[in-house]
Amino acid sequence: MSNMDLALTLVFSSVMLLFMSYPAMRISQWLEERFNLDPKRHALRVISLTILFSLLIGIFLRYA
């Protein structure tokens, strides 16, 4: 992977951060209900899922 591929993936991912926050919140709520997880970690789960989803979509947009 060249530096240009990495830069383009991060650019695409940064745009998707805003749009992936809602699905991350919904999935985090579903995980809390389904697996009885601690609600104290809700914010950490949402941030982690948002970053993960954004990176996945950025990779998809770069190579699709």
Coordinates of N, CA and C in Angstrom, one line a residue:
M1 N 0.8 -1.2 0.0 CA 0.0 0.0 0.0 C 0.9 1.2 0.0
S2 N 0.7 2.1 -0.9 CA 1.5 3.3 -1.0 C 0.9 4.4 -0.1
N3 N 1.7 5.4 0.0 CA 1.3 6.6 0.8 C 0.1 7.2 0.3
M4 N -0.1 7.3 -1.1 CA -1.2 7.9 -1.7 C -2.5 7.1 -1.4
D5 N -2.4 5.7 -1.4 CA -3.5 4.9 -1.1 C -4.0 5.2 0.4
L6 N -3.0 5.3 1.3 CA -3.4 5.5 2.7 C -4.0 6.9 2.8
A7 N -3.5 7.9 2.2 CA -4.0 9.2 2.3 C -5.4 9.3 1.7
L8 N -5.7 8.7 0.6 CA -7.0 8.7 0.0 C -8.0 8.0 0.9
T9 N -7.6 6.8 1.5 CA -8.5 6.1 2.4 C -8.8 6.9 3.6
L10 N -7.9 7.7 4.2 CA -8.2 8.5 5.3 C -9.0 9.7 4.9
V11 N -8.9 10.2 3.8 CA -9.7 11.3 3.3 C -11.2 10.9 3.2
F12 N -11.4 9.7 2.5 CA -12.7 9.2 2.4 C -13.3 8.9 3.7
S13 N -12.5 8.3 4.6 CA -13.0 8.0 6.0 C -13.4 9.2 6.8
S14 N -12.6 10.3 6.7 CA -12.9 11.5 7.5 C -14.3 12.1 7.1
V15 N -14.6 12.0 5.8 CA -15.9 12.5 5.4 C -17.0 11.6 5.9
M16 N -16.8 10.3 6.1 CA -17.9 9.4 6.5 C -18.0 9.4 8.1
L17 N -17.2 10.1 8.8 CA -17.3 10.1 10.3 C -18.7 10.6 10.7
L18 N -19.1 11.7 10.1 CA -20.4 12.3 10.5 C -21.6 11.3 10.2
F19 N -21.5 10.7 9.0 CA -22.6 9.8 8.6 C -22.7 8.5 9.3
M20 N -21.6 8.0 9.9 CA -21.5 6.7 10.5 C -21.8 6.8 12.0
S21 N -22.0 8.0 12.6 CA -22.3 8.1 14.0 C -23.7 7.6 14.4
Y22 N -24.7 7.8 13.5 CA -26.0 7.3 13.9 C -26.1 5.8 13.8
P23 N -25.6 5.1 12.8 CA -25.6 3.6 12.9 C -24.8 3.1 14.0
A24 N -23.7 3.8 14.4 CA -22.9 3.3 15.5 C -23.7 3.4 16.8
M25 N -24.5 4.5 17.0 CA -25.3 4.7 18.2 C -26.3 3.6 18.3
R26 N -27.0 3.3 17.2 CA -28.1 2.3 17.1 C -27.5 0.9 17.4
I27 N -26.4 0.6 16.8 CA -25.8 -0.7 17.1 C -25.3 -0.9 18.5
S28 N -24.7 0.2 19.1 CA -24.3 0.2 20.4 C -25.5 0.0 21.4
Q29 N -26.6 0.6 21.1 CA -27.8 0.4 21.9 C -28.3 -1.0 21.8
W30 N -28.3 -1.5 20.6 CA -28.7 -2.9 20.4 C -27.8 -3.9 21.1
L31 N -26.5 -3.7 21.1 CA -25.6 -4.5 21.8 C -25.8 -4.5 23.3
E32 N -26.1 -3.3 23.8 CA -26.4 -3.2 25.3 C -27.6 -4.0 25.6
E33 N -28.6 -3.9 24.8 CA -29.9 -4.6 25.1 C -29.7 -6.1 24.9
R34 N -29.1 -6.5 23.9 CA -29.0 -7.9 23.5 C -28.0 -8.7 24.4
F35 N -26.9 -8.1 24.8 CA -25.9 -8.8 25.5 C -25.7 -8.3 27.0
N36 N -26.6 -7.4 27.4 CA -26.6 -6.9 28.7 C -25.3 -6.2 29.1
L37 N -24.8 -5.4 28.2 CA -23.5 -4.7 28.5 C -23.6 -3.5 29.4
D38 N -22.5 -3.1 29.9 CA -22.5 -2.0 30.9 C -22.8 -0.7 30.1
P39 N -23.8 0.1 30.5 CA -24.0 1.4 29.8 C -23.0 2.5 30.0
K40 N -22.1 2.3 31.0 CA -21.0 3.2 31.2 C -20.0 3.3 30.0
R41 N -19.9 2.2 29.3 CA -19.0 2.2 28.1 C -19.7 2.5 26.8
H42 N -20.9 3.1 26.9 CA -21.7 3.4 25.7 C -20.9 4.4 24.7
A43 N -20.4 5.4 25.3 CA -19.7 6.4 24.5 C -18.4 5.8 23.8
L44 N -17.7 5.0 24.6 CA -16.5 4.4 24.0 C -16.9 3.4 22.8
R45 N -18.0 2.7 23.0 CA -18.4 1.8 21.9 C -18.9 2.6 20.7
V46 N -19.6 3.7 20.9 CA -20.0 4.5 19.8 C -18.9 5.1 19.0
I47 N -17.9 5.6 19.8 CA -16.7 6.2 19.1 C -15.9 5.1 18.3
S48 N -15.8 4.0 19.0 CA -15.0 2.9 18.3 C -15.7 2.4 17.1
L49 N -17.0 2.2 17.2 CA -17.8 1.7 16.0 C -17.8 2.8 14.9
T50 N -17.9 4.0 15.3 CA -17.9 5.1 14.3 C -16.6 5.1 13.5
I51 N -15.5 5.0 14.2 CA -14.2 5.0 13.5 C -14.1 3.7 12.7
L52 N -14.5 2.6 13.2 CA -14.4 1.3 12.4 C -15.2 1.4 11.2
F53 N -16.5 1.8 11.3 CA -17.3 1.9 10.1 C -16.8 2.9 9.1
S54 N -16.3 4.0 9.5 CA -15.8 5.0 8.6 C -14.5 4.5 7.9
L55 N -13.7 3.8 8.6 CA -12.5 3.2 7.9 C -12.9 2.1 6.9
L56 N -13.9 1.3 7.3 CA -14.3 0.3 6.3 C -14.9 0.9 5.1
I57 N -15.7 1.9 5.2 CA -16.3 2.6 4.0 C -15.2 3.3 3.2
G58 N -14.3 3.9 3.9 CA -13.2 4.6 3.2 C -12.4 3.6 2.4
I59 N -12.1 2.4 2.9 CA -11.4 1.4 2.2 C -12.2 0.9 1.0
F60 N -13.5 0.7 1.3 CA -14.4 0.3 0.2 C -14.4 1.3 -0.9
L61 N -14.6 2.6 -0.6 CA -14.6 3.7 -1.6 C -13.3 3.8 -2.4
R62 N -12.2 3.6 -1.7 CA -10.9 3.7 -2.4 C -10.7 2.6 -3.4
Y63 N -11.1 1.4 -3.0 CA -10.8 0.2 -3.9 C -11.9 -0.3 -4.7
A64 N -13.1 0.3 -4.6 CA -14.2 -0.2 -5.4 C -14.3 0.5 -6.7

